[in-house]
Amino acid sequence: MSENLLRLETSPYLLQHRDNPVHWRGWNAAALEEARQLDRPILLSIGYAACHWCHVMAHESFEDPATAAVMNRLFVNIKVDREERPDIDQIYMAALHAIGDQGGWPLTMFLTPDGKPIWGGTYFPKTSRYGRPGFVVVLEQIARFYAEDRDKIVAQADRIAAHLQPRPVGEGPPLGRPLLDEAARAILGIMDLDKGGTRGAPKFPNTAVIDFLTRSAHRTGDSDMARAVDAALIGMSNGGIFDHVGGGFARYSTDADWLVPHFEKMLSDNGLLLEQLALLAGISGAGALYRARIETTIGWLVREMRLPGGAFAASLDADSEGHEGRFYVWTRTELEHLLGAEDAAFLGDLYDIQAGGNWEGVSIPNRLRHPAPLATDDERRAETLFAKLLSARETRVRPGLDDKILVDWNGYAITGLATAGWLLDRPDWTELAATAFRFLAESISRNGRPGHATRDGKSVHPGFSSDLASLARAAIALHQATQESAYLDRAIGYLDQLEAHHGDGQGGYFFTADDAEALILRKAERIDDASPNPHGLAVDSLVRLWALTGEDRFRDRADRVLAAAAPIINRNVFGTASLLSGLDLRLAVRTVVILTSATDDGAGLRRALREDWRPTFVLDVQPEDRDLPASHPAHGKRAIDGRATAYVCREGNCSLPIIEPEALVAELHGAWLPHG
C-alpha cells in the first residue's frame, strides 16, 4: 500500500509525521505482515513529540521527497511513539545498547520482517558529516546487506535477539542496612555537592537518586548526603531548568550549572519533583524555596497541562517556530519595553536577563547568581512583574502540547499533588489529585484493568507494569492525604493485577501483561530510567500496605521482589535507587495510628506529624470505635480519656499511647533512627 497511514493514528507524535512523503505505518500486525509479504527489512523509527532531535531528523530526512523515495523503495517504514508504546522502545533500545551504542532518541533501528534487530543508531544526518554517515548511505547499505548477505544478516539478528533474553544473575548480597549505607556512599561519591546532581554535564533530576539520598541522610545522619539533596533541588529551583515565568521544570540541563535546559517539559519529571520538594519543604533550610516552586509548578500544571476530566497531558515541546527554547527566553530590550526601565533593571539584574544574554544572544531567566531570598516586598514585586511577562508570553507561538494521557505519568503527578496537599495543608491540591485519579480509574480502564495511554477515544490496553505500580502508589498517597479506605482497596487491586498478569514467577514483573500483544521478548527490567522502575514502586506500595493492614502477604511479596533484585542492585546501585529506597522503607517503616474520639479529630497530632514528616512514616487515622481486624497494628487499642491518641507501631509492636504532639515527634525520632 503506497501511502502514509499515520493519519489513522491519534498520537500527537505520529500525527506530526502524517504528511511526510514516507509511507509510514504504525506498529501493528498488518505492517509486520507487509514486511513479510514484500520480503523487505523494517525501518523502525521511535521518538516522542517533545524530542528536539526527532524534529531535526524529520525536517532533514522524513520531509525530503528524495530521502523518502529511498525509504519507500527499500523498507517497510514503521513509526512508534515511545511514550505510547514503551514496551517496543524498551526492547529496541536494549538492542541498540547490545550493539555498542549509548542510545537516545530518535531511535533508528533496522529489523528483519519478524521484528528481530539487525542494526541501528539514533540521529542520522541527511548527508555525511563529522564522521557520521548520511542517512541515505545507511539506508542503501543496510538494504544491500539484506539482499546480498541474507544468511549473515539473519544470523546476526538471531544473536542480538538471543542476547536480549534474560540470564541468571547469581546470588546477591544480604539485604540489610550495610548494603544501604554502602550504596549511599557509592552514589555520594559521584555527586556534585556544590551544584547538585552528578558531577559535570548534562545534569538530570534523577528523582529516584534524590529520594534514596534523602532517606540515607535521615538514616545515617550524614550531612554530606543531606547537602547533596539540597544542592540538587536548590540548583534546579534556581537554575534555568525551572521556568521562572510560568512554572514547571524542563527535562534536564545541558550544562553543569542547571542554567541551559533541554526545554521540553514532561509531566513525569514534574510529578516526581513535586513529591521530593514536598517531602523536604517542612524540614529543609530551603523549605521556603521549595514551597514556592511547588506552588508555581502546580499552577503551571493546572493552567497548561490539565485536560477535560482532570487528568494531565504528557508534555510540552522544546521547540516553537522551529527553534529550541524560543518560547522561554528573553532579551533586556523586551523587558524594558514591557516593564519600563526601572522594573526591567530590577528584574533583569535579579534573573540574569542582560544585554548580550546568557545563552546564544538571549537570556534564560534564573536565580543562580542571586539565590538568597529577597525581602518580602521585593519578592512580591518580582511576582507582579513575572505576571506581566507571563501575559506577554501568552501572545507568542506556543510549543506543541502532547495531549495524550499517560497513566503511569499521571500516577506520578497524582502522588506529587497528594503528597504536597497533605504535607503543606492544601486540600485543593489533594482534590486535583483525587479528580485525576477518578478519571484514570473510571475512564481509562476496561473491566477494572487500567490502560496505558489514551487520546481522542483510542487507547493502548492493557496497561504496563509501570501503570499498575504507579497507580497503586498514587492510591496510597491519596489515602495518606484523605484517609479514605477506598483508596487502599484500589491499591490492593492494582497490585493484585500486577502479580496476576505481570509476575514472572521469580519475584519480578514483566513490563507487558500476559495477554498483551506478543513481541520478540518480555522484559522484566529492574533499572530506573528517567522514572523509578516499576519494581521499586511496587515494593514501596507493598510495604506501605503491610504497615497499614498488618497483612504479611504484602510484606512477603515485597521481600520476594527485593530478593530477586539483589544481584542487580549489587552491580548497579545508581540504577536501582528506587529499589534501595524500597529496602530502606522495608527496614524502617513506622505506622502512626491516630485513634480519634467523638470530640477530638486529632488535628494537633496530624499537624505535628506533617511538620516533621519522613518518607518512612505511614499514617492511619481511625475512629476509636472501629473494630479493627486482628492483623491491624492498632487492634485492641483505644483512645485515652476522650482525646485523640497516637500509637507508633512496627511489625506488630506499638508504643504506649501518645496524646501530646510533642511526645509523638519525640517517639518517632527515638524509634525511627536506630533501625536495621
XYZ file of C-alpha atoms in Angstrom:
676
model
C 0.000 0.000 0.000
C 1.796 3.113 -1.197
C 0.700 5.793 1.241
C 1.401 7.230 4.663
C -1.054 5.662 7.113
C -0.244 7.771 10.182
C -3.386 9.819 9.569
C -5.190 6.844 11.150
C -3.281 7.253 14.436
C -4.095 9.502 17.409
C -0.661 10.023 18.996
C 0.394 13.659 18.507
C 3.915 12.471 17.700
C 2.707 10.137 14.965
C 0.350 12.774 13.624
C 3.289 15.165 13.290
C 4.518 12.797 10.547
C 1.228 12.096 8.768
C 2.101 14.407 5.863
C 5.628 13.065 5.356
C 6.260 11.605 1.886
C 7.460 8.492 3.750
C 4.961 5.629 3.614
C 4.817 5.342 7.379
C 2.842 2.687 9.230
C 2.050 2.435 12.897
C 3.256 -0.640 14.749
C 0.643 -3.319 14.111
C 0.233 -6.822 12.727
C -0.606 -5.514 9.247
C 2.689 -3.611 8.994
C 4.702 -6.650 10.047
C 2.798 -8.837 7.596
C 3.503 -6.328 4.824
C 7.239 -6.661 5.510
C 6.964 -10.437 5.313
C 4.947 -10.334 2.098
C 7.322 -7.893 0.404
C 10.387 -9.595 1.939
C 11.793 -6.237 2.989
C 13.560 -5.206 6.169
C 11.730 -2.868 8.523
C 12.950 0.629 9.269
C 11.705 1.370 12.787
C 11.836 4.997 13.934
C 10.987 5.682 17.594
C 10.652 9.144 19.116
C 8.286 11.394 21.030
C 6.542 14.703 20.475
C 8.794 16.872 22.649
C 12.072 15.458 21.256
C 14.238 18.138 19.623
C 16.492 15.816 17.596
C 13.441 13.861 16.446
C 12.229 17.097 14.860
C 15.627 17.748 13.301
C 15.776 14.330 11.648
C 12.177 14.688 10.487
C 12.852 18.053 8.830
C 16.087 16.906 7.241
C 15.107 13.442 6.050
C 11.492 12.399 6.528
C 10.121 15.563 4.908
C 12.563 15.291 1.995
C 10.952 13.587 -1.053
C 14.256 12.186 -2.337
C 15.127 10.559 1.020
C 11.565 9.332 1.431
C 11.695 7.703 -2.002
C 14.695 5.618 -0.919
C 12.971 4.624 2.325
C 9.787 3.650 0.480
C 11.643 1.630 -2.158
C 13.819 -0.354 0.224
C 11.931 -0.713 3.537
C 8.632 -1.049 5.274
C 8.704 2.054 7.470
C 7.184 1.959 10.955
C 6.931 4.960 13.272
C 6.426 4.489 17.058
C 5.711 6.957 19.859
C 7.949 5.744 22.697
C 5.610 7.210 25.318
C 2.615 5.387 23.857
C 4.491 2.108 23.347
C 7.317 1.962 25.905
C 7.291 -1.831 25.560
C 8.560 -1.570 21.975
C 11.027 1.188 22.885
C 12.492 -0.873 25.757
C 13.228 -3.833 23.526
C 14.898 -1.974 20.687
C 16.777 0.435 22.932
C 18.209 -2.629 24.683
C 19.143 -4.000 21.252
C 20.934 -0.757 20.407
C 22.875 -0.960 23.671
C 23.738 -4.575 22.838
C 25.462 -3.488 19.612
C 27.505 -0.891 21.492
C 25.569 2.371 21.057
C 24.807 4.591 24.054
C 21.284 5.211 22.807
C 18.870 8.128 22.721
C 16.081 9.460 20.541
C 15.211 9.389 17.752
C 15.927 5.668 17.866
C 16.509 4.309 14.368
C 16.525 0.517 14.117
C 16.595 -1.873 11.178
C 14.688 -5.136 11.702
C 14.040 -8.375 9.926
C 10.393 -8.836 8.858
C 9.777 -10.847 12.030
C 10.951 -7.957 14.217
C 14.473 -9.063 15.148
C 17.027 -6.221 15.311
C 19.728 -6.073 12.625
C 21.500 -2.797 13.416
C 20.676 0.745 14.385
C 21.583 4.141 15.730
C 19.950 7.339 16.879
C 20.005 10.560 14.841
C 21.487 10.230 11.361
C 22.236 13.455 9.439
C 20.806 13.713 5.969
C 24.294 13.931 4.462
C 27.573 12.551 5.794
C 29.374 14.893 8.192
C 31.551 14.840 11.302
C 32.402 11.220 10.638
C 28.765 10.142 10.658
C 27.356 8.512 7.525
C 24.468 10.230 5.794
C 21.056 8.658 6.218
C 20.641 7.649 2.576
C 24.057 5.957 2.639
C 22.962 3.957 5.681
C 19.654 3.001 4.047
C 21.308 1.740 0.902
C 23.994 -0.212 2.774
C 21.511 -1.981 5.045
C 19.259 -2.862 2.124
C 22.216 -4.168 0.127
C 23.467 -6.306 3.015
C 19.968 -7.687 3.497
C 19.685 -8.596 -0.183
C 23.200 -9.967 -0.705
C 24.157 -11.444 2.683
C 20.796 -12.616 3.966
C 22.116 -15.568 5.938
C 24.701 -13.431 7.691
C 22.151 -10.704 8.476
C 19.618 -13.179 9.830
C 22.274 -14.883 11.952
C 23.304 -11.516 13.406
C 19.683 -10.670 14.180
C 19.275 -14.029 15.913
C 22.397 -13.384 18.016
C 21.176 -9.943 19.100
C 17.716 -11.286 19.925
C 19.261 -14.131 21.936
C 21.487 -11.653 23.796
C 18.387 -9.759 24.924
C 16.900 -12.799 26.626
C 17.176 -12.755 30.438
C 20.028 -14.688 32.027
C 20.670 -15.993 35.534
C 22.416 -13.287 37.551
C 23.750 -15.268 40.511
C 23.460 -14.598 44.215
C 23.002 -11.130 45.614
C 24.327 -9.501 48.782
C 22.490 -9.685 52.114
C 19.596 -7.219 52.159
C 20.219 -5.071 55.202
C 21.417 -1.738 56.439
C 25.088 -2.338 55.481
C 24.037 -2.647 51.830
C 22.035 0.583 52.066
C 24.886 2.507 53.674
C 27.478 1.182 51.223
C 25.250 2.031 48.250
C 24.599 5.531 49.572
C 28.320 6.205 49.993
C 28.997 4.936 46.455
C 26.336 7.218 44.980
C 27.518 10.158 47.072
C 30.970 9.708 45.534
C 29.730 10.757 42.085
C 27.529 13.641 43.247
C 28.319 17.328 42.890
C 27.991 18.620 46.460
C 28.114 22.260 45.407
C 25.899 22.471 42.325
C 23.895 19.295 42.792
C 23.244 16.319 40.578
C 26.003 14.128 39.260
C 29.311 15.790 38.519
C 29.723 17.558 35.192
C 27.201 17.881 32.379
C 24.492 17.170 31.484
C 22.521 17.205 34.713
C 19.279 15.259 35.147
C 16.772 15.488 38.011
C 17.303 11.791 38.945
C 14.480 11.869 41.482
C 14.980 8.211 42.434
C 18.553 9.018 43.483
C 17.441 12.165 45.326
C 14.839 10.122 47.186
C 17.359 7.464 48.208
C 19.929 10.032 49.353
C 17.214 11.825 51.355
C 16.369 8.592 53.137
C 20.056 7.825 53.641
C 20.672 11.239 55.187
C 17.867 10.558 57.673
C 19.087 7.018 58.327
C 22.770 7.809 58.833
C 22.801 11.453 59.884
C 25.412 12.068 57.152
C 25.423 15.806 56.451
C 27.027 15.363 53.016
C 24.076 13.268 51.875
C 21.680 15.971 53.014
C 23.901 18.537 51.298
C 23.803 16.571 48.029
C 19.994 16.522 48.105
C 19.603 20.218 48.837
C 22.290 21.155 46.314
C 20.355 19.343 43.588
C 16.936 20.723 44.461
C 18.217 24.253 45.108
C 20.196 24.186 41.855
C 17.154 23.059 39.892
C 14.888 25.534 41.678
C 17.165 28.492 40.967
C 18.511 27.412 37.592
C 17.201 27.905 34.084
C 15.867 24.353 34.131
C 12.971 25.855 36.098
C 10.583 28.123 34.190
C 10.607 31.174 36.457
C 7.954 32.926 34.387
C 5.363 30.193 34.103
C 6.390 27.368 36.432
C 7.440 23.780 35.812
C 10.770 22.037 35.304
C 12.369 21.166 31.973
C 13.641 17.659 31.176
C 17.314 18.247 32.028
C 20.151 20.756 31.958
C 22.679 20.576 29.134
C 25.394 22.272 31.227
C 26.945 21.688 34.641
C 25.175 24.656 36.301
C 21.474 23.893 35.730
C 21.371 27.003 33.515
C 20.578 25.826 29.984
C 17.737 23.310 29.834
C 16.629 20.972 27.137
C 13.409 22.974 27.098
C 10.838 20.195 26.827
C 8.628 19.831 29.908
C 7.468 16.348 30.882
C 4.590 15.540 33.234
C 6.611 12.676 34.703
C 9.532 14.829 35.843
C 7.278 17.460 37.360
C 5.129 14.969 39.269
C 8.198 13.245 40.692
C 9.858 16.546 41.622
C 6.692 17.787 43.332
C 6.839 14.796 45.643
C 10.515 15.275 46.527
C 10.106 19.022 47.120
C 7.054 18.407 49.309
C 8.848 15.781 51.421
C 11.569 18.317 52.229
C 9.583 21.564 52.328
C 8.872 21.254 56.048
C 12.295 20.131 57.246
C 14.925 21.643 54.931
C 16.548 25.021 55.399
C 15.491 25.695 51.805
C 11.860 24.903 52.614
C 10.539 28.339 51.638
C 12.152 27.993 48.193
C 10.714 24.502 47.760
C 7.233 25.646 48.737
C 7.405 28.475 46.205
C 8.459 26.105 43.407
C 5.710 23.643 44.358
C 3.079 26.356 44.142
C 4.168 27.723 40.767
C 4.632 24.236 39.304
C 1.128 23.217 40.333
C -0.109 26.491 38.877
C 1.515 25.532 35.565
C 0.013 22.041 35.678
C -3.481 23.462 36.154
C -3.085 26.273 33.621
C -1.311 24.466 30.782
C -1.456 20.705 31.291
C -4.844 19.848 32.800
C -7.282 18.262 30.364
C -11.070 17.847 30.441
C -11.867 15.255 33.065
C -8.974 16.280 35.293
C -6.057 14.185 34.016
C -2.882 15.812 32.704
C -1.237 15.975 29.286
C 2.086 14.251 28.667
C 4.480 17.020 27.643
C 5.265 20.381 26.104
C 7.658 20.555 23.172
C 11.120 22.067 23.428
C 10.688 23.876 20.103
C 8.466 26.620 18.765
C 8.754 28.341 15.398
C 11.457 25.804 14.560
C 13.798 26.931 17.359
C 14.512 25.230 20.654
C 13.581 27.354 23.653
C 12.268 30.366 21.733
C 9.085 30.465 23.812
C 11.007 30.708 27.098
C 13.871 33.182 26.513
C 14.005 36.974 26.833
C 16.119 39.990 25.982
C 16.730 43.035 28.132
C 15.143 45.173 25.421
C 11.917 43.145 25.684
C 11.872 43.680 29.429
C 12.319 47.411 29.065
C 9.503 47.565 26.519
C 7.119 45.544 28.697
C 8.057 46.764 32.177
C 9.775 50.104 31.829
C 13.406 50.880 32.552
C 13.276 50.750 36.371
C 11.398 47.471 36.698
C 13.387 45.927 33.835
C 16.615 46.770 35.649
C 15.296 45.246 38.889
C 14.059 42.019 37.322
C 16.841 41.745 34.742
C 19.606 42.067 37.310
C 17.901 39.619 39.662
C 17.183 36.980 36.999
C 20.245 37.395 34.773
C 18.392 38.927 31.800
C 21.156 41.140 30.490
C 22.226 42.795 27.265
C 24.014 40.171 25.216
C 22.174 37.351 27.003
C 23.434 34.269 28.824
C 22.712 31.769 26.024
C 23.051 32.278 22.275
C 22.416 36.018 22.494
C 19.246 35.733 24.583
C 18.610 35.160 28.288
C 17.228 32.203 30.199
C 15.793 33.589 33.470
C 17.498 32.135 36.537
C 18.441 32.933 40.135
C 21.826 31.214 40.167
C 23.706 34.485 40.761
C 21.215 35.784 43.320
C 19.864 32.723 45.144
C 19.223 34.357 48.513
C 15.590 35.112 49.396
C 14.602 38.738 48.965
C 12.739 40.981 51.312
C 9.004 40.261 51.208
C 8.203 43.442 49.257
C 10.850 42.663 46.633
C 9.602 39.092 46.221
C 6.073 40.409 45.692
C 7.382 42.949 43.212
C 9.107 40.192 41.244
C 5.913 38.109 41.266
C 3.921 41.058 39.898
C 6.442 41.665 37.125
C 6.529 37.982 36.201
C 2.749 38.033 35.877
C 3.188 40.734 33.228
C 5.832 38.670 31.433
C 3.585 35.606 31.548
C 0.745 37.575 29.995
C 3.061 38.840 27.253
C 4.462 35.345 26.670
C 0.977 34.023 26.011
C 0.947 36.019 22.759
C 3.964 34.074 21.431
C 3.686 30.952 19.280
C 3.330 28.187 21.822
C 5.330 24.947 21.866
C 3.352 21.908 20.830
C 1.325 20.165 23.516
C 1.299 16.379 23.516
C -2.154 15.958 24.987
C -2.304 12.195 25.224
C -2.930 10.883 28.715
C -0.293 8.503 30.064
C -1.477 6.533 33.074
C 1.899 5.987 34.758
C 2.941 9.624 34.325
C -0.396 10.813 35.696
C 0.204 8.481 38.636
C 3.432 10.333 39.416
C 1.595 13.662 39.215
C -1.201 12.402 41.482
C 1.345 11.190 44.053
C 3.154 14.538 43.926
C -0.072 16.542 44.252
C -1.452 14.381 47.054
C 1.836 14.470 48.967
C 2.072 18.252 48.608
C -1.591 18.633 49.522
C -1.163 16.598 52.705
C 2.175 17.955 53.898
C 1.509 21.620 53.039
C -2.133 21.513 54.146
C -3.566 22.335 50.734
C -6.766 20.319 50.301
C -7.302 21.965 46.906
C -4.156 20.212 45.635
C -5.372 16.933 47.089
C -8.652 17.393 45.237
C -6.750 17.907 41.967
C -5.071 14.568 42.622
C -8.340 12.848 43.517
C -10.079 14.132 40.375
C -7.258 12.910 38.131
C -7.279 9.533 39.884
C -11.028 9.130 39.381
C -10.632 9.853 35.679
C -7.896 7.256 35.282
C -9.773 4.636 37.309
C -13.084 5.154 35.538
C -12.296 6.336 32.003
C -9.079 4.524 31.043
C -9.953 1.112 32.411
C -11.590 -1.972 30.942
C -13.164 -4.406 33.361
C -11.190 -2.784 36.167
C -7.830 -3.034 34.394
C -6.166 0.260 33.507
C -4.732 1.041 30.107
C -1.515 2.895 29.420
C -2.321 5.750 27.034
C -5.389 7.373 25.575
C -6.214 10.187 23.203
C -9.166 11.033 21.017
C -11.050 7.899 22.006
C -8.227 5.471 21.176
C -6.362 3.705 23.968
C -3.430 1.358 24.468
C -4.673 -1.623 26.516
C -3.797 -3.426 28.690
C -1.511 -1.209 30.741
C 2.086 -1.983 31.579
C 3.656 -2.802 34.929
C 4.603 0.873 35.251
C 0.923 1.865 35.078
C -0.219 -0.553 37.776
C 2.700 0.227 40.090
C 2.301 3.982 39.652
C -1.467 3.862 40.221
C -1.044 1.746 43.358
C 1.396 4.255 44.782
C -0.894 7.157 43.814
C -3.810 5.473 45.591
C -1.745 5.067 48.764
C -0.670 8.735 48.597
C -4.335 9.733 48.328
C -5.181 7.512 51.293
C -2.486 9.264 53.296
C -3.938 12.668 52.374
C -7.639 11.828 52.802
C -7.728 8.701 54.997
C -10.426 7.267 52.723
C -10.202 3.485 52.884
C -11.450 3.033 49.296
C -8.022 4.123 48.074
C -6.396 1.197 49.870
C -8.814 -1.159 48.152
C -7.781 0.361 44.809
C -4.096 -0.049 45.610
C -4.567 -3.680 46.595
C -6.480 -4.329 43.377
C -3.764 -2.817 41.188
C -1.019 -4.783 42.929
C -3.019 -7.992 42.641
C -3.340 -7.342 38.887
C 0.394 -6.734 38.733
C 1.013 -10.105 40.339
C -1.555 -11.952 38.226
C -0.746 -10.534 34.781
C 2.902 -9.482 35.038
C 4.525 -11.810 37.580
C 7.489 -13.723 36.172
C 7.338 -16.476 38.810
C 10.756 -15.464 40.160
C 9.969 -12.394 42.243
C 9.848 -9.946 39.356
C 7.382 -8.374 36.959
C 7.333 -8.435 33.194
C 6.735 -4.988 31.733
C 3.969 -6.318 29.468
C 0.929 -8.285 30.572
C 0.457 -11.967 29.871
C -2.415 -11.180 27.477
C -0.767 -8.257 25.665
C 0.483 -8.232 22.085
C 3.369 -10.651 21.693
C 6.733 -9.031 20.897
C 10.112 -10.716 20.426
C 10.553 -10.888 24.223
C 9.019 -9.838 27.550
C 11.383 -7.727 29.602
C 11.433 -7.567 33.401
C 13.878 -4.679 33.769
C 14.867 -3.531 37.286
C 16.896 -0.446 36.330
C 15.473 3.058 36.808
C 15.435 5.393 33.822
C 14.006 8.918 33.889
C 11.304 7.484 36.172
C 11.555 4.983 39.022
C 11.382 1.362 37.933
C 8.033 -0.424 38.483
C 9.733 -2.923 40.806
C 10.838 -0.114 43.126
C 7.381 1.465 43.044
C 5.754 -1.883 43.767
C 7.996 -2.560 46.785
C 7.153 0.879 48.192
C 3.424 0.231 47.881
C 3.571 -3.343 49.182
C 5.499 -2.300 52.293
C 3.073 0.547 52.975
C 0.100 -1.784 52.632
C 1.752 -4.187 55.061
C 2.305 -1.332 57.516
C -1.313 -0.153 57.149
C -3.039 -3.531 57.332
C -0.602 -5.811 59.123
C -1.197 -8.449 56.442
C 2.034 -10.380 55.959
C 1.213 -11.284 52.348
C 2.177 -7.771 51.292
C 5.474 -7.918 53.177
C 6.244 -11.340 51.712
C 5.674 -10.109 48.160
C 7.915 -7.109 48.760
C 10.605 -9.411 50.142
C 10.436 -11.631 47.048
C 10.862 -8.658 44.724
C 13.840 -7.375 46.714
C 15.492 -10.795 46.943
C 15.187 -11.359 43.193
C 16.638 -7.898 42.504
C 19.562 -8.189 44.958
C 22.186 -9.288 42.377
C 21.228 -6.389 40.088
C 21.317 -3.913 42.988
C 24.821 -5.142 43.823
C 26.005 -4.442 40.264
C 24.362 -1.051 39.777
C 23.390 0.896 42.892
C 22.832 4.158 40.981
C 20.421 2.491 38.553
C 18.491 0.715 41.307
C 17.967 3.655 43.651
C 14.191 3.129 43.743
C 14.689 -0.475 44.880
C 17.165 0.687 47.522
C 14.558 3.178 48.753
C 12.087 0.305 48.912
C 14.547 -1.698 51.002
C 15.066 1.273 53.310
C 11.306 1.527 53.792
C 11.059 -2.211 54.417
C 13.604 -1.949 57.239
C 12.457 1.335 58.736
C 8.714 1.745 58.171
C 6.704 3.064 61.128
C 2.921 3.162 61.205
C 1.469 6.126 63.050
C -2.064 5.153 64.046
C -4.208 8.001 65.364
C -7.426 6.923 67.070
C -9.912 9.776 67.125
C -12.742 10.341 69.558
C -16.148 11.940 69.163
C -14.755 15.243 70.415
C -11.147 15.172 69.147
C -10.241 14.544 65.485
C -6.501 14.512 66.154
C -5.781 17.727 64.253
C -2.933 18.649 66.595
C -1.255 15.263 66.275
C -1.592 15.344 62.489
C -0.180 18.845 62.296
C 2.888 17.881 64.310
C 3.358 14.827 62.128
C 3.134 16.862 58.901
C 5.662 19.369 60.126
C 8.283 16.701 60.846
C 7.381 14.062 58.252
C 9.778 11.398 56.987
C 9.333 9.117 53.959
C 9.406 6.049 56.230
C 6.242 7.096 58.068
C 2.795 5.742 57.235
C -0.316 7.406 58.659
C -3.568 5.656 59.520
C -6.390 7.607 61.188
C -9.233 5.538 62.644
C -12.231 6.322 64.868
C -11.714 4.694 68.247
C -14.939 2.712 67.981
C -13.983 0.964 64.729
C -13.494 -2.770 65.126
C -10.084 -3.226 63.529
C -9.082 -6.683 62.239
C -6.683 -8.737 64.318
C -3.861 -8.149 61.842
C -4.112 -4.350 62.141
C -1.272 -2.712 64.103
C -3.723 -0.954 66.430
C -6.098 -3.867 67.014
C -7.465 -3.622 70.540
C -6.058 -0.124 71.146
C -8.244 2.724 72.423
C -8.210 6.496 72.695
C -7.360 7.789 76.167
C -9.753 9.970 78.168
C -11.757 11.009 75.110
C -8.708 12.525 73.430
C -7.239 11.547 70.070
C -4.435 9.101 70.796
C -1.462 8.050 68.661
C 0.425 4.770 68.606
C 3.712 4.285 66.750
C 3.867 0.697 65.507
C 6.437 -1.519 63.853
C 5.964 -5.163 62.905
C 3.029 -5.600 65.267
C 4.628 -3.876 68.248
C 3.255 -0.473 69.233
C 4.331 2.280 71.564
C 2.460 3.341 74.655
C -0.467 5.691 73.915
C 0.596 9.236 72.997
C -1.673 12.242 73.442
C 0.621 15.266 73.140
C 2.010 16.291 69.704
C 5.495 16.927 71.106
C 5.613 13.441 72.580
C 4.616 11.944 69.202
C 7.515 13.653 67.449
C 9.925 12.542 70.175
C 8.698 8.950 69.961
C 9.073 8.880 66.178
C 12.643 10.093 66.289
C 13.538 7.760 69.090
C 12.021 4.759 67.329
C 12.976 5.603 63.796
C 16.672 6.301 63.747
C 18.332 3.181 65.157
C 16.674 0.640 62.835
C 18.489 -2.099 60.927
